[in-house]
Coordinates of C-alpha atoms in Angstrom, one line a residue:
Chain C
M88 CA 3.6 5.2 23.1
K89 CA 3.6 4.6 26.8
D90 CA 5.5 7.0 29.0
P91 CA 8.7 5.0 29.9
R92 CA 8.4 6.2 33.5
Q93 CA 5.2 4.1 33.8
R94 CA 6.9 0.9 33.0
P95 CA 7.8 -1.6 35.7
G96 CA 11.4 -1.5 37.0
P97 CA 14.2 -2.6 34.7
T98 CA 14.8 -6.3 34.4
T99 CA 18.2 -7.7 33.7
A100 CA 17.2 -7.6 30.0
D101 CA 16.3 -4.0 30.2
K102 CA 19.7 -3.2 31.8
G103 CA 21.4 -5.1 29.1
R104 CA 19.5 -3.2 26.5
Q105 CA 20.5 0.1 28.0
L106 CA 24.1 -0.8 27.3
W107 CA 23.5 -0.5 23.6
N108 CA 20.8 2.1 23.8
P109 CA 22.2 5.1 25.5
G110 CA 19.9 7.5 23.7
R111 CA 16.8 5.9 25.0
S112 CA 16.5 7.8 28.2
G113 CA 17.4 11.2 26.8
R114 CA 15.9 13.5 24.3
M115 CA 18.7 13.2 21.8
K116 CA 17.7 9.8 20.4
A117 CA 19.6 8.7 17.4
G118 CA 16.4 7.4 15.9
L119 CA 15.7 4.4 13.9
V120 CA 16.7 6.0 10.6
G121 CA 20.1 7.0 12.1
L122 CA 20.6 3.5 13.6
S123 CA 19.9 1.8 10.2
S124 CA 22.2 4.2 8.4
A125 CA 25.0 3.5 10.8
A126 CA 24.4 -0.3 10.4
I127 CA 24.6 0.0 6.6
V128 CA 28.0 1.8 6.8
S129 CA 29.5 -0.6 9.4
V130 CA 28.3 -3.8 7.8
Y131 CA 29.2 -2.7 4.3
A132 CA 32.8 -1.9 5.4
V133 CA 33.2 -5.5 6.6
G134 CA 32.3 -6.9 3.3
Y135 CA 31.1 -10.3 2.4
L136 CA 32.2 -12.8 5.0
H137 CA 29.9 -15.7 4.5
T138 CA 28.9 -16.0 0.9
S139 CA 31.2 -18.6 -0.6
A140 CA 30.5 -21.7 -2.6
S141 CA 33.1 -23.8 -0.9
E142 CA 32.8 -22.5 2.6
P143 CA 31.5 -25.0 5.2
S144 CA 28.8 -23.8 7.5
G145 CA 29.8 -21.8 10.5
V146 CA 33.2 -20.9 9.2
V147 CA 33.9 -17.3 8.4
A148 CA 35.9 -17.2 5.2
A149 CA 37.3 -13.7 5.4
L150 CA 38.4 -12.0 2.3
P151 CA 42.1 -11.4 2.0
T152 CA 42.7 -8.5 4.3
A153 CA 44.8 -6.5 1.9
N154 CA 42.2 -6.9 -0.7
A155 CA 39.4 -5.8 1.5
V156 CA 41.2 -2.8 2.9
A157 CA 42.5 -1.6 -0.4
T158 CA 39.3 -1.8 -2.2
V159 CA 36.8 -0.5 0.2
A160 CA 36.4 3.0 -1.0
P161 CA 36.7 6.0 1.3
P162 CA 33.3 7.5 2.0
I163 CA 32.1 8.9 -1.3
V164 CA 29.3 11.0 0.1
T165 CA 31.2 13.1 2.5
T166 CA 29.4 16.2 1.5
K167 CA 26.0 14.7 2.1
S168 CA 24.2 14.3 5.4
S169 CA 22.6 11.0 4.5
G170 CA 23.9 8.0 2.7
Q171 CA 21.3 8.0 0.1
G172 CA 20.4 10.0 -2.9
T173 CA 21.9 11.0 -6.2
L174 CA 25.5 11.9 -6.1
P175 CA 26.0 15.5 -7.2
G176 CA 27.4 15.5 -10.7
A177 CA 27.5 11.7 -11.0
P178 CA 27.5 10.9 -14.7
A179 CA 25.2 8.3 -16.0
T180 CA 28.1 6.2 -17.0
A181 CA 29.9 6.4 -13.6
T182 CA 32.5 3.7 -13.2
P183 CA 31.8 1.9 -10.0
R184 CA 34.7 1.8 -7.6
A185 CA 36.2 -1.5 -6.8
T186 CA 34.8 -3.3 -3.8
S187 CA 35.7 -6.3 -1.7
T188 CA 35.0 -8.9 -4.4
P189 CA 37.8 -11.4 -4.3
K190 CA 40.0 -11.3 -7.4
S191 CA 40.2 -15.0 -7.9
G192 CA 38.3 -18.1 -7.2
T193 CA 34.8 -16.8 -7.7
T194 CA 33.0 -15.5 -10.8
S195 CA 31.1 -12.3 -10.8
S196 CA 27.8 -14.0 -10.7
T197 CA 26.2 -15.7 -7.7
A198 CA 28.4 -17.4 -5.3
A199 CA 26.6 -20.7 -5.3
V200 CA 27.7 -23.3 -7.9
Y201 CA 25.0 -24.8 -10.0
K202 CA 25.2 -28.0 -12.1
D203 CA 24.3 -27.6 -15.8
G204 CA 20.9 -28.9 -16.6
T205 CA 17.2 -28.1 -16.5
Y206 CA 15.3 -28.0 -13.2
V207 CA 11.7 -27.6 -12.3
G208 CA 10.3 -26.3 -9.1
V209 CA 6.8 -25.6 -7.8
G210 CA 5.7 -22.8 -5.6
T211 CA 2.4 -22.7 -3.8
S212 CA 0.0 -19.9 -3.4
R213 CA -3.6 -19.6 -2.3
H214 CA -4.4 -18.7 -5.9
G215 CA -2.9 -21.9 -7.2
N216 CA 0.6 -23.3 -7.9
I217 CA 3.2 -21.9 -10.1
E218 CA 5.8 -24.0 -11.8
A219 CA 9.2 -22.6 -12.9
T220 CA 11.8 -24.2 -15.2
V221 CA 15.3 -23.1 -14.6
V222 CA 18.1 -23.7 -17.1
V223 CA 21.7 -23.7 -16.0
K224 CA 24.5 -23.6 -18.6
S225 CA 28.2 -23.3 -17.7
G226 CA 27.3 -23.1 -14.1
K227 CA 25.1 -20.0 -14.5
I228 CA 21.3 -19.6 -14.7
V229 CA 20.3 -18.6 -18.2
S230 CA 16.6 -18.6 -17.7
A231 CA 13.9 -19.0 -15.1
E232 CA 10.6 -19.1 -16.8
I233 CA 7.1 -19.8 -15.6
S234 CA 6.4 -23.2 -17.2
G235 CA 3.1 -24.0 -15.5
C236 CA 0.4 -21.9 -14.1
G237 CA -2.4 -23.5 -12.0
T238 CA -3.5 -20.2 -10.7
R239 CA -7.0 -18.8 -11.0
Y240 CA -5.7 -15.5 -12.1
P241 CA -3.8 -15.4 -15.5
C242 CA -0.2 -16.0 -15.0
S243 CA 0.7 -12.7 -16.5
K244 CA -0.9 -11.1 -13.5
V245 CA 0.7 -13.4 -10.9
S246 CA 4.3 -13.6 -12.1
G247 CA 7.1 -12.9 -9.7
L248 CA 8.0 -9.7 -11.6
P249 CA 5.2 -7.3 -10.7
G250 CA 7.1 -4.3 -11.9
Q251 CA 7.4 -5.7 -15.4
V252 CA 3.8 -6.8 -15.4
V253 CA 2.5 -3.4 -14.4
A254 CA 4.8 -1.7 -16.8
R255 CA 3.3 -3.7 -19.6
Q256 CA -0.2 -3.1 -18.5
S257 CA 0.0 0.5 -17.7
A258 CA 2.3 3.4 -18.4
S259 CA 1.5 5.0 -15.1
V260 CA 3.9 3.3 -12.7
N261 CA 7.3 1.7 -12.8
Y262 CA 6.8 -0.7 -9.9
V263 CA 4.2 -1.6 -7.4
S264 CA 4.9 -1.8 -3.7
G265 CA 3.7 -4.8 -1.8
A266 CA 4.3 -8.4 -2.2
T267 CA 1.7 -10.8 -3.5
D268 CA 1.2 -14.4 -2.5
S269 CA 1.8 -15.4 -6.1
S270 CA 5.0 -13.5 -6.6
K271 CA 6.2 -15.4 -3.6
A272 CA 5.1 -18.6 -5.2
Y273 CA 7.2 -17.8 -8.3
A274 CA 10.2 -17.2 -6.1
G275 CA 9.5 -20.4 -4.2
A276 CA 9.4 -22.3 -7.4
V277 CA 12.7 -21.0 -8.5
T278 CA 14.3 -21.6 -5.1
Q279 CA 13.1 -25.2 -5.2
A280 CA 14.5 -25.7 -8.7
L281 CA 17.8 -24.3 -7.6
V282 CA 18.0 -26.6 -4.6
Q283 CA 18.2 -29.4 -7.1
A284 CA 20.8 -27.6 -9.2
K285 CA 23.3 -26.9 -6.4
A286 CA 26.5 -28.8 -6.7
Chain J
M11 CA 20.6 -16.9 -9.4
S12 CA 20.9 -13.9 -11.7
V13 CA 19.2 -13.6 -15.0
G14 CA 19.1 -10.8 -17.5
A15 CA 19.6 -10.1 -21.2
A16 CA 23.1 -8.8 -21.9
S17 CA 22.1 -5.4 -22.9
A18 CA 19.1 -4.9 -20.6
A19 CA 19.4 -2.6 -17.7
V20 CA 17.3 -4.9 -15.5
R21 CA 18.6 -8.0 -13.9
Y22 CA 16.9 -10.6 -11.7
H23 CA 17.9 -12.7 -8.8
V24 CA 16.1 -15.1 -6.4
A25 CA 17.2 -15.1 -2.8
M26 CA 15.6 -14.9 0.6
D27 CA 12.6 -16.7 -1.1
T28 CA 12.0 -13.5 -3.0
T29 CA 12.4 -12.3 -6.5
I30 CA 14.7 -9.3 -6.6
S31 CA 15.2 -7.0 -9.6
V32 CA 17.8 -4.3 -10.0
E33 CA 17.4 -1.7 -12.7
V34 CA 20.2 0.7 -13.5
P35 CA 18.9 2.8 -16.4
G36 CA 21.2 4.6 -18.7
V37 CA 24.1 2.3 -18.2
S38 CA 24.6 -1.1 -19.6
S39 CA 28.2 -2.2 -19.5
E40 CA 30.1 -5.2 -18.2
A41 CA 31.1 -3.1 -15.2
T42 CA 27.5 -2.4 -14.4
R43 CA 26.5 -6.0 -14.7
E44 CA 29.3 -6.9 -12.2
A45 CA 28.1 -4.1 -9.9
I46 CA 24.6 -5.5 -10.0
D47 CA 25.9 -9.0 -9.3
R48 CA 27.8 -7.6 -6.3
A49 CA 24.5 -6.0 -5.2
F50 CA 22.8 -9.4 -5.5
R51 CA 25.5 -11.0 -3.4
W52 CA 24.4 -8.9 -0.5
F53 CA 21.1 -10.7 -0.5
D54 CA 22.9 -14.0 -0.5
E55 CA 25.1 -12.8 2.3
V56 CA 22.2 -11.6 4.5
E57 CA 20.3 -14.9 3.8
R58 CA 23.3 -17.0 4.8
V59 CA 23.5 -15.0 8.1
C60 CA 19.8 -14.4 9.0
S61 CA 17.8 -17.3 7.5
R62 CA 15.3 -18.7 9.8
F63 CA 14.9 -21.8 7.7
D64 CA 18.5 -22.9 7.0
E65 CA 19.8 -24.6 10.1
R66 CA 23.4 -23.7 9.1
S67 CA 22.7 -20.0 9.2
E68 CA 24.4 -17.9 11.9
L69 CA 21.0 -17.0 13.3
R70 CA 20.0 -20.6 13.7
E71 CA 23.3 -21.5 15.3
L72 CA 22.8 -18.6 17.7
C73 CA 19.3 -19.8 18.6
A74 CA 20.8 -23.2 19.5
K75 CA 22.7 -21.6 22.3
P76 CA 20.4 -20.1 24.8
G77 CA 21.7 -18.9 28.2
E78 CA 25.2 -18.0 27.2
P79 CA 26.8 -14.9 25.5
V80 CA 27.4 -15.7 21.8
V81 CA 29.7 -13.5 19.8
V82 CA 28.1 -12.9 16.4
S83 CA 29.1 -11.2 13.1
E84 CA 28.7 -7.4 12.5
L85 CA 25.8 -8.1 10.2
L86 CA 23.8 -10.3 12.5
F87 CA 24.5 -8.0 15.5
A88 CA 23.4 -4.9 13.4
V89 CA 20.1 -6.5 12.2
L90 CA 19.3 -7.9 15.6
S91 CA 20.1 -4.6 17.4
F92 CA 17.8 -2.8 15.0
A93 CA 14.9 -5.3 15.3
L94 CA 15.1 -5.1 19.1
Q95 CA 15.2 -1.3 19.0
V96 CA 12.0 -1.3 17.0
A97 CA 10.5 -3.7 19.5
G98 CA 11.4 -1.4 22.3
E99 CA 10.1 1.7 20.5
S100 CA 6.8 -0.1 19.7
D101 CA 6.4 -1.7 23.1
G102 CA 6.6 -5.1 21.5
V103 CA 4.0 -4.6 18.8
F104 CA 6.9 -5.5 16.5
D105 CA 8.8 -8.4 18.0
P106 CA 11.4 -10.6 16.3
T107 CA 11.0 -13.4 18.8
V108 CA 8.7 -16.0 17.3
G109 CA 7.6 -17.2 20.7
A110 CA 5.1 -14.4 20.9
A111 CA 4.1 -15.0 17.3
M112 CA 3.1 -18.5 18.2
T113 CA 0.7 -17.1 20.7
R114 CA -0.7 -14.9 18.0
A115 CA -1.3 -17.9 15.8
G116 CA -3.1 -19.7 18.6
F117 CA -0.2 -22.0 19.2
D118 CA -0.2 -20.9 22.7
R119 CA -0.4 -24.2 24.4
N120 CA 2.7 -25.8 26.0
Y121 CA 2.9 -28.7 23.6
R122 CA 4.0 -31.0 26.4
T123 CA 1.5 -30.2 29.1
G124 CA -1.4 -28.7 27.0
E125 CA -1.6 -25.7 29.3
R126 CA -2.3 -22.3 27.8
V127 CA 0.7 -20.0 28.1
A128 CA 0.8 -16.3 27.5
A129 CA 3.7 -14.4 26.0
G130 CA 5.8 -12.8 28.7
E131 CA 7.8 -13.4 31.9
Q132 CA 6.3 -16.7 32.8
G133 CA 5.2 -17.8 29.4
L134 CA 6.6 -17.5 25.9
A135 CA 9.6 -15.4 25.1
T136 CA 9.5 -11.8 24.1
F137 CA 12.1 -9.4 22.8
R138 CA 13.0 -8.6 26.4
D139 CA 14.6 -12.0 26.6
V140 CA 17.4 -11.0 24.2
V141 CA 20.3 -9.1 25.7
L142 CA 23.0 -7.4 23.6
T143 CA 26.5 -6.5 24.6
P144 CA 27.9 -4.2 22.0
E145 CA 31.4 -4.1 23.5
T146 CA 31.9 -7.7 22.6
R147 CA 29.2 -8.0 19.9
A148 CA 27.6 -10.7 22.0
V149 CA 24.0 -11.9 22.1
T150 CA 22.5 -13.6 25.2
M151 CA 19.1 -15.2 25.0
L152 CA 17.8 -15.5 28.5
R153 CA 15.7 -18.5 27.6
P154 CA 15.3 -20.7 24.5
L155 CA 13.5 -18.8 21.8
T156 CA 13.3 -18.5 18.1
L157 CA 14.3 -15.4 16.3
D158 CA 12.6 -14.3 13.1
L159 CA 14.4 -11.4 11.4
G160 CA 12.2 -11.7 8.3
A161 CA 11.4 -8.4 6.8
V162 CA 14.0 -6.5 8.7
A163 CA 16.7 -8.7 7.1
K164 CA 15.3 -8.2 3.6
G165 CA 15.2 -4.4 4.1
F166 CA 18.8 -4.5 5.2
A167 CA 19.8 -6.5 2.2
I168 CA 18.1 -3.8 0.0
D169 CA 20.0 -1.1 1.8
L170 CA 23.4 -2.9 1.4
A171 CA 22.6 -3.5 -2.3
A172 CA 21.7 0.2 -2.7
K173 CA 25.1 1.1 -1.1
E174 CA 26.9 -1.2 -3.4
L175 CA 25.3 0.8 -6.3
E176 CA 25.8 4.2 -4.7
N177 CA 28.0 5.4 -7.5
Y178 CA 25.1 5.1 -9.9
A179 CA 22.8 8.1 -10.3
N180 CA 19.7 6.0 -11.2
V181 CA 18.8 2.8 -9.4
A182 CA 15.7 0.8 -8.7
I183 CA 15.8 -2.2 -6.4
N184 CA 12.7 -4.3 -6.0
A185 CA 12.8 -7.2 -3.6
G186 CA 9.4 -8.8 -3.7
G187 CA 7.5 -5.5 -3.5
D188 CA 9.9 -3.7 -1.1
L189 CA 11.7 -1.0 -3.1
Y190 CA 14.5 1.5 -3.0
L191 CA 14.6 4.2 -5.7
R192 CA 17.2 6.8 -6.7
G193 CA 17.3 9.2 -9.6
V194 CA 15.2 8.7 -12.7
D195 CA 13.9 5.8 -14.9
A196 CA 15.0 4.8 -18.4
Q197 CA 12.9 7.5 -20.0
G198 CA 14.4 10.2 -17.7
G199 CA 11.2 10.5 -15.7
H200 CA 10.7 10.2 -11.9
W201 CA 10.4 6.7 -10.5
R202 CA 6.6 6.3 -10.0
I203 CA 5.7 3.6 -7.5
G204 CA 2.1 2.4 -7.1
V205 CA 0.5 1.0 -4.0
R206 CA -2.1 -1.7 -4.6
D207 CA -5.6 -1.1 -3.5
P208 CA -6.1 -3.7 -0.7
H209 CA -9.6 -4.3 -1.9
D210 CA -9.0 -4.5 -5.7
F211 CA -6.1 -6.5 -7.1
D212 CA -6.0 -4.4 -10.3
S213 CA -6.3 -0.9 -8.9
L214 CA -3.8 1.4 -7.3
A215 CA -4.6 3.2 -4.0
E216 CA -1.9 5.8 -4.6
T217 CA 1.1 6.6 -6.7
F218 CA 4.3 8.1 -5.3
I219 CA 7.3 9.7 -6.7
L220 CA 10.5 8.6 -4.9
D221 CA 14.1 9.6 -5.1
G222 CA 16.5 8.4 -2.5
R223 CA 13.8 6.6 -0.6
A224 CA 12.6 3.1 0.2
I225 CA 9.0 2.1 0.3
C226 CA 7.4 -0.9 1.9
T227 CA 3.8 -2.0 2.1
S228 CA 2.5 -4.5 4.6
G229 CA -0.8 -5.9 3.5
D230 CA -3.4 -8.3 4.5
Y231 CA -5.3 -8.4 1.2
E232 CA -4.4 -11.9 0.5
R233 CA -5.6 -13.1 3.9
R234 CA -2.7 -15.2 4.6
D235 CA -3.2 -18.2 6.8
A236 CA 0.4 -19.1 7.3
L237 CA 0.7 -17.1 10.5
L238 CA 4.0 -18.5 11.6
D239 CA 5.4 -16.9 8.6
E240 CA 3.7 -13.6 9.1
H241 CA 4.0 -12.8 12.7
H242 CA 3.3 -9.2 12.2
L243 CA -0.3 -10.1 11.7
L244 CA -0.8 -10.5 15.4
D245 CA -1.5 -7.7 17.8
P246 CA 0.2 -8.9 21.0
R247 CA -1.9 -6.5 23.1
T248 CA -5.0 -8.5 22.3
E249 CA -3.4 -11.7 21.2
R250 CA -5.7 -11.6 18.2
T251 CA -5.0 -11.2 14.5
A252 CA -4.4 -7.6 13.8
R253 CA -7.5 -6.3 11.9
A254 CA -7.2 -2.6 12.1
C255 CA -5.5 -2.2 8.8
A256 CA -5.9 -3.8 5.4
S257 CA -2.5 -2.3 4.3
A258 CA 0.2 -0.1 5.7
T259 CA 2.7 1.7 3.5
V260 CA 5.9 3.4 4.8
I261 CA 8.3 5.6 3.0
A262 CA 11.7 6.1 4.7
P263 CA 15.3 6.8 3.8
T264 CA 16.3 3.1 4.3
A265 CA 14.4 -0.1 3.5
M266 CA 15.2 -1.7 6.9
V267 CA 13.3 1.2 8.5
A268 CA 10.4 1.1 6.0
D269 CA 10.0 -2.7 6.4
A270 CA 10.0 -2.7 10.2
L271 CA 7.7 0.3 10.6
A272 CA 5.2 -0.9 8.0
T273 CA 4.9 -4.0 10.0
A274 CA 4.5 -2.2 13.3
A275 CA 2.1 0.4 11.9
F276 CA 0.0 -2.3 10.3
V277 CA -0.6 -3.9 13.7
L278 CA -1.0 -0.6 15.6
G279 CA -3.9 0.4 13.4
P280 CA -4.8 3.8 11.9
A281 CA -4.5 6.2 14.9
S282 CA -1.6 4.7 16.8
G283 CA 0.1 3.7 13.7
I284 CA 0.2 7.1 12.1
A285 CA 1.3 8.6 15.4
F286 CA 4.1 6.1 15.7
L287 CA 5.3 6.9 12.2
E288 CA 5.2 10.6 12.9
E289 CA 7.2 10.0 16.0
Q290 CA 9.8 8.1 14.1
G291 CA 10.1 10.8 11.5
V292 CA 8.9 8.8 8.5
E293 CA 5.9 9.1 6.2
G294 CA 3.2 6.6 5.6
M295 CA -0.4 5.6 4.7
L296 CA -2.7 3.2 6.4
I297 CA -5.9 1.8 4.8
T298 CA -8.6 0.2 6.9
P299 CA -10.6 -2.8 5.9
A300 CA -13.5 -0.4 5.2
G301 CA -11.3 1.4 2.8
K302 CA -10.7 4.5 4.9
R303 CA -7.3 6.1 4.5
F304 CA -5.0 7.7 7.1
Q305 CA -1.7 9.3 6.3
T306 CA 1.2 11.2 7.9
S307 CA 1.3 14.9 7.7
A308 CA 4.1 15.2 5.1
L309 CA 3.1 12.2 2.9
Q310 CA 1.6 14.7 0.4
E311 CA 5.2 15.6 -0.7
F312 CA 5.6 12.2 -2.2
I313 CA 2.2 11.8 -3.9
A314 CA 2.5 12.0 -7.6

């Protein structure tokens, strides 16, 4: 990367950036990993503010303060230097601590409300289109199947569930990193179907 | 949307135009299902805030107010801060302002006058046109511009979902090919993650063993044409489609970092990209169109 000293003089934008980037000029940079870790902690502590079926756009529907404060757990990983990784001694059947999910008014599934019915959506990819049929019962999605496959590759190869496909085809990996055009087509098809289903 | 058989350890959700799966092996209880649903809600939350396509998103409402400080939520401020930091660190190779991306796509003519405009001071907006004031959590866009938080937002959603499930020893989150892994799989073995060979749909270029890490692969193997959607395909230094890499894979402690740096490294190309990743303290692998492979010095620790 270029030596910062060789850059032209700071613009207003640069000066603004320095307000939130005090580490830039020194050797003790927080680093991107540290920055992202801090972001996770601070945003998680705030909880969900926007996701709500009945909330009009632009309005922040804050969770009841008492609920949010009482149920955000104290830092669990105080003995660890990073926020990730296996908790020492965590049993496989660990009971999750309560979080800021509101106690009433919303179900434990997705916040959006769907009308019961069967909906079809189509997603496009350069390999061809993928059609998905989504079934909603009691306001919840019970299935989202590929109902049509116009792709040149067999649909089993181009489904939106690459991990499952690979696991079926080979015992060597659990998942494959990297999106495919066709997995996006499947997601696009389901998204389109759900647009119709939203109350 | 969340789908999954009652007793299975894997549940699916579609959000951010991506299929997300969460696998929590070894536990299948109502409490686990609810925890996974809470994890999915983070994707909905991030989408509601950061969507470039929904005009009611907080991001779109911000972009409607150039020239004035706009106080935004913690979430939007955090994602934007991070994206701009990566832009600064990469000298604009990674840039969340779409203005520059339109140059990349060849949409570099002022649509009113027909004149060609370059990205930068006199032309289209760049990341330097976004000013943040952390004391007030305000964002000021110095000129009208469009922000695309794309992969960074998806990575952040993965990280928030992972935090939601931090009490579970074993977790796999897959959001359209960006992954976070912890612990072991249902058979008690390491999570094994393959990276597709950019030149052969059915083959793997490498297999990694990951625990407490995210992995993201930026790839060109499908030769996308929708450049407005994939702004990282442009090299802003040449204003040409980035061709130095066929794929770029990054392994990092968080998905937001892995996503952003895979994008930057992809555009930077083999030599600069690897150097950039080393500088940022993450591991990665770049594959050129000719099939040659470059990797960071400590990547071997992750190779299966």
